[in-house]
PDB file of C-alpha atoms in Angstrom:
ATOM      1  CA  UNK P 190     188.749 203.513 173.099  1.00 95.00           C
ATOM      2  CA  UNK P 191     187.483 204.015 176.449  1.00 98.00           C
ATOM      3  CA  UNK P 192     186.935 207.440 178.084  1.00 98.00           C
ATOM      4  CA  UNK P 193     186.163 208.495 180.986  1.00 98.00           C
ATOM      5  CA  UNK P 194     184.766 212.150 182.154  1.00 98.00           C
ATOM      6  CA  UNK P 195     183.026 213.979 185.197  1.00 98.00           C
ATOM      7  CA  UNK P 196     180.023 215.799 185.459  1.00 97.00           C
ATOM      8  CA  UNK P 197     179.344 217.902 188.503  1.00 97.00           C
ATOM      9  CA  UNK P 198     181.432 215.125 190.364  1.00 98.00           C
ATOM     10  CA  UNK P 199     185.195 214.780 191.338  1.00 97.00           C
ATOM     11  CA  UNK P 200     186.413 212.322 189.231  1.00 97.00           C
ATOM     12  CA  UNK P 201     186.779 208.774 191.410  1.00 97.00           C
ATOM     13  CA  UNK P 202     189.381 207.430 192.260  1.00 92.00           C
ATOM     14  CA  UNK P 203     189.820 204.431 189.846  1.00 96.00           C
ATOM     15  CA  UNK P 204     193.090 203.795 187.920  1.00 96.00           C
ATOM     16  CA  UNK P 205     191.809 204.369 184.619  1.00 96.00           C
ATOM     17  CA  UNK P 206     195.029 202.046 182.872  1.00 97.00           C
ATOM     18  CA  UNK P 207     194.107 199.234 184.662  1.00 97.00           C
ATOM     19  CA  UNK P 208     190.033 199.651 184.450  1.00 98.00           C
ATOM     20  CA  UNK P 209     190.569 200.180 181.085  1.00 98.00           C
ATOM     21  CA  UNK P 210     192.542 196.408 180.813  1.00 98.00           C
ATOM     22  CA  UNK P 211     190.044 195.466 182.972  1.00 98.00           C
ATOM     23  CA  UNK P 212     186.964 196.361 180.730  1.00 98.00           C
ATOM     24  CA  UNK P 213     188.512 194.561 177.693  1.00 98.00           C
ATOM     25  CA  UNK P 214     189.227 191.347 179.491  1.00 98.00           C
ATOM     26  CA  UNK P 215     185.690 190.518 180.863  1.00 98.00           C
ATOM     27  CA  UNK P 216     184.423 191.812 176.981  1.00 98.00           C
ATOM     28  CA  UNK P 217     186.953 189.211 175.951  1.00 97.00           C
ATOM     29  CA  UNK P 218     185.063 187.128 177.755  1.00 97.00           C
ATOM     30  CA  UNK P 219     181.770 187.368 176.030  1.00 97.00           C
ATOM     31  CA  UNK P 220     183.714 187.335 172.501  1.00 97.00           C
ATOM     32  CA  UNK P 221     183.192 190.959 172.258  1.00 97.00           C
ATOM     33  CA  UNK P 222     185.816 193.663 171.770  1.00 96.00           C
ATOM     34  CA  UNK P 223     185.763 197.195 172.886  1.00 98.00           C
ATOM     35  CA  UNK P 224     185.083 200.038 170.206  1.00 97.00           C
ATOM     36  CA  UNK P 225     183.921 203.247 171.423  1.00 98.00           C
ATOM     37  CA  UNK P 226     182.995 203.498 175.306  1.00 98.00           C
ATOM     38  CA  UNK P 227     182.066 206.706 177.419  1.00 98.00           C
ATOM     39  CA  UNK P 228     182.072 206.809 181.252  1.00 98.00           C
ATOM     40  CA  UNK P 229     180.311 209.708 182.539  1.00 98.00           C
ATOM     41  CA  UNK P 230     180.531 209.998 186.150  1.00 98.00           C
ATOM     42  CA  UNK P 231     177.429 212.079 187.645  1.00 98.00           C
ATOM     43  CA  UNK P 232     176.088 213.282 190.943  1.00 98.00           C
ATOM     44  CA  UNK P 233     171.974 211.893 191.082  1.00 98.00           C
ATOM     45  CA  UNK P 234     170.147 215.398 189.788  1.00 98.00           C
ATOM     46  CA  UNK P 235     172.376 214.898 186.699  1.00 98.00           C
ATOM     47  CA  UNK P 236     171.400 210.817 186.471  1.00 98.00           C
ATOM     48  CA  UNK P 237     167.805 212.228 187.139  1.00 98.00           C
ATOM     49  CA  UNK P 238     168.037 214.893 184.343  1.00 98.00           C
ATOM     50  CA  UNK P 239     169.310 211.677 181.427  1.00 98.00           C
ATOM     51  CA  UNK P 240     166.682 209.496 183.376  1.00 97.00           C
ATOM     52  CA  UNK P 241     163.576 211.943 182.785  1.00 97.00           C
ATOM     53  CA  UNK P 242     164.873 212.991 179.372  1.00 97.00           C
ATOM     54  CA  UNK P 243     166.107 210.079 177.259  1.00 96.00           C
ATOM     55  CA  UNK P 244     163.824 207.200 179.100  1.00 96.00           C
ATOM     56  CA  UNK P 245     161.166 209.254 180.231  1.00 96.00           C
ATOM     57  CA  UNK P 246     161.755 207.351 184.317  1.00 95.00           C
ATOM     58  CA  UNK P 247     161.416 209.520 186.852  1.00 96.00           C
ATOM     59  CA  UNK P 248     163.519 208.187 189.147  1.00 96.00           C
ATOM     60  CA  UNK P 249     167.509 207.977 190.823  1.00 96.00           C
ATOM     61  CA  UNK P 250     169.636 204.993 189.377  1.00 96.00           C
ATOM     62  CA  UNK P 251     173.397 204.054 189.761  1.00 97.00           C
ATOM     63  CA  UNK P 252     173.521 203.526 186.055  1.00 98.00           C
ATOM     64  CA  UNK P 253     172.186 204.023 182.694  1.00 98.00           C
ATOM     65  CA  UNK P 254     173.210 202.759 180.019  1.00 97.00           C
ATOM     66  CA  UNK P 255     172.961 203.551 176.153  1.00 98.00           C
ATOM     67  CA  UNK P 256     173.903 200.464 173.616  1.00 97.00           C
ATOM     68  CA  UNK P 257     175.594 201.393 170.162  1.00 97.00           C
ATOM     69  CA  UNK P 258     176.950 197.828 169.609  1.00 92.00           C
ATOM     70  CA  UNK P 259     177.679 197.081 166.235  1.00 89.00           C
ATOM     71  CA  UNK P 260     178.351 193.198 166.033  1.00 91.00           C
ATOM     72  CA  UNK P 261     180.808 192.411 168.208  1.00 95.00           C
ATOM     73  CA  UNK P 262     182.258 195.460 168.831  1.00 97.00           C
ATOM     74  CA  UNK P 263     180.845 197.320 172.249  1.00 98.00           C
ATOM     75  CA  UNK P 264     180.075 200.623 171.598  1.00 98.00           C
ATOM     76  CA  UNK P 265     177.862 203.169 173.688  1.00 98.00           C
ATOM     77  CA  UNK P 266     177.608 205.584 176.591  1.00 98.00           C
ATOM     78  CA  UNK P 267     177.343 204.989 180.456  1.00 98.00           C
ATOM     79  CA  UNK P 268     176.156 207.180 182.825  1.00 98.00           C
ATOM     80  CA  UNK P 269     176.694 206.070 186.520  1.00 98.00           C
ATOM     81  CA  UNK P 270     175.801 208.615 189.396  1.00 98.00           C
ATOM     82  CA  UNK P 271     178.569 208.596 192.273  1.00 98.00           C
ATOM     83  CA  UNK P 272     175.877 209.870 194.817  1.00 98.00           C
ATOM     84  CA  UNK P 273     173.909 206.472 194.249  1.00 98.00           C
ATOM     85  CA  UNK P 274     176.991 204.189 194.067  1.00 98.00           C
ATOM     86  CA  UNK P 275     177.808 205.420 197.704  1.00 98.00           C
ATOM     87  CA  UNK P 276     174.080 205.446 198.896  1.00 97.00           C
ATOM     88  CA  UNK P 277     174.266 201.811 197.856  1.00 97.00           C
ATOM     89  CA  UNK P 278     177.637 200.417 198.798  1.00 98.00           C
ATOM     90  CA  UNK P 279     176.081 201.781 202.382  1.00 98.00           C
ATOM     91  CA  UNK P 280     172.953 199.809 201.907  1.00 97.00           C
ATOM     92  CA  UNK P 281     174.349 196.901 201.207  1.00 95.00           C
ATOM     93  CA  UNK P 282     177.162 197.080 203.299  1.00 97.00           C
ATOM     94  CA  UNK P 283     180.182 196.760 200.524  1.00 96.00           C
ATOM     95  CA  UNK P 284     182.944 198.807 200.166  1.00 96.00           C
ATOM     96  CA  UNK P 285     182.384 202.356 198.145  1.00 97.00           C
ATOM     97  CA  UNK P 286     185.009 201.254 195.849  1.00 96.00           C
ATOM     98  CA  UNK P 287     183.869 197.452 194.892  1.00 96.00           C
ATOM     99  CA  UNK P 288     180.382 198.874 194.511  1.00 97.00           C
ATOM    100  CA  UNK P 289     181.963 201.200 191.638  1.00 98.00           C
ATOM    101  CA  UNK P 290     183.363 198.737 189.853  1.00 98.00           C
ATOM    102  CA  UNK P 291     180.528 196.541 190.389  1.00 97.00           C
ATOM    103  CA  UNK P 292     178.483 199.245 188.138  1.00 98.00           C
ATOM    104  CA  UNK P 293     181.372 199.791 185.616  1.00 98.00           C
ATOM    105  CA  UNK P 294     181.099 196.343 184.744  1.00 98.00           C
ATOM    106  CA  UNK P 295     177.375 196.260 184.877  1.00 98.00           C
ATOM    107  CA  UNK P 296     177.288 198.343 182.181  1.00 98.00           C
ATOM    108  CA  UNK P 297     179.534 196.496 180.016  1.00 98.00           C
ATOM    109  CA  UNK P 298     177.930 193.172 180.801  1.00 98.00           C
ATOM    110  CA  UNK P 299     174.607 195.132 179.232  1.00 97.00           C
ATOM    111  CA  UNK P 300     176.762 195.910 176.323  1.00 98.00           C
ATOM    112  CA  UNK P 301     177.536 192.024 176.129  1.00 97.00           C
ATOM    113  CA  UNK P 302     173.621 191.398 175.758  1.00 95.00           C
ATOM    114  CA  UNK P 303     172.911 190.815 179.733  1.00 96.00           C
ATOM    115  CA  UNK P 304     169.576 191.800 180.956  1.00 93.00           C
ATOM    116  CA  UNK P 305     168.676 192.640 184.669  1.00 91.00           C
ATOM    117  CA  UNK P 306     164.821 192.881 184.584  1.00 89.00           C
ATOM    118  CA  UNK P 307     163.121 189.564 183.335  1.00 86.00           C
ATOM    119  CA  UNK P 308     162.687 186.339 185.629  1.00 87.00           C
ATOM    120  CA  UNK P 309     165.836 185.268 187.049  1.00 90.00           C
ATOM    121  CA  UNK P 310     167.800 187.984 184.847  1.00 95.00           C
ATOM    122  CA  UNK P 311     169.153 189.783 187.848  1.00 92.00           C
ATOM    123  CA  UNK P 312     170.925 186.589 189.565  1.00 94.00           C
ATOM    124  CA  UNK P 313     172.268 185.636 186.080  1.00 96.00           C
ATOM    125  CA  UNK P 314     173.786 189.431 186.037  1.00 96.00           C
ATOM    126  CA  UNK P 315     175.371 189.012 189.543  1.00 95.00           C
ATOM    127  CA  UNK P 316     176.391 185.721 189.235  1.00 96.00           C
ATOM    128  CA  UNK P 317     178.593 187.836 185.712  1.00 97.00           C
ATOM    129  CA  UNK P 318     179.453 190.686 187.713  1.00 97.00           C
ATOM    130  CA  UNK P 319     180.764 188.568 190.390  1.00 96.00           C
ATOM    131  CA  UNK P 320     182.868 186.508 188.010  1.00 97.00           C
ATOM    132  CA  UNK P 321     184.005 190.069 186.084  1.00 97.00           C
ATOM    133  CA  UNK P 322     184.774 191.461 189.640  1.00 97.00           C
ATOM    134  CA  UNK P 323     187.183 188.538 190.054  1.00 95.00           C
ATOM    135  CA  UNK P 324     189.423 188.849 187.161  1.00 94.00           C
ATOM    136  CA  UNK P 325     190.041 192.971 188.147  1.00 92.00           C
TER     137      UNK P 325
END
C-alpha cells in the first residue's frame, strides 16, 4: 500500500490513483513489488527537522529517504519537501510538476537499490528517472 500525507504543506496536486499505478510499474521494472510506502509531503524547516535528527545533516534536501525493503518487496518512508521541489524546478528551469514526480520516483528508484553519490551514480540515477518519468 502506498500512502500519501501532508505536513505543514497543502497536499500537491498529483492524482494519487494514477501515481500510485505509476509507482508499481517502474518497481515492476526493477523486479520489485510494492509493500508498505509512505509519502510525506513537507515544507523545508520540517525536511530540516528529519535531516538534523535521523541523519545528523544539517542541511535543506528535496528528499529523504528511509529503506525498509525486505527482499523484493519495497518498503519504507519518503520525505520530500515541496518548498525545495519548487526552488529547484526554478533552478533548473522544469516544470513544478515534472520536478515532483521526478523526486517521487527518486525515492523509489533508492528503494530499488539506486545510489546517487558514488562516481557516475548520479547519471546512472537520471538516466532511471528519465526512463521512470516516461512510462507515467
Amino acid at each position: 500500500m502506498i500512502t500519501y500525507s501532508t505536513e505543514n504543506v497543502k497536499f500537491p496536486s498529483i492524482k494519487r490513483r494514477e501515481t500510485t499505478a505509476w509507482i508499481r510499474r517502474v518497481a515492476a521494472t526493477y523486479g520489485k513489488r510494492v509493500g508498505e510506502v509512505g509519502y510525506l509531503f513537507c515544507d523545508d524547516e520540517h525536511i530540516l527537522e528529519v535531516n538534523r535528527e535521523y541523519l545528523g545533516h544539517d542541511y535543506y534536501t528535496d528528499i529523504i529517504t528511509f529503506d525498509y525493503d525486505e527482499g523484493n518487496v519495497l518498503n519504507g518512508d519518503l520525505v520530500i519537501s515541496l518548498d525545495t521541489v519548487r526552488t529547484n524546478a526554478e533552478l533548473f528551469k522544469k516544470e513544478y510538476d515534472e520536478e515532483l514526480h521526478r523526486v517521487i520516483i527518486h525515492g523509489i528508484l533508492h528503494l530499488c537499490g539506486l545510489n546517487d553519490k558514488g562516481p557516475g551514480e548520479r547519471e546512472q540515477m537520471e538516466a532511471a528517472e528519465n526512463a521512470a518519468l516516461a512510462l507515467r
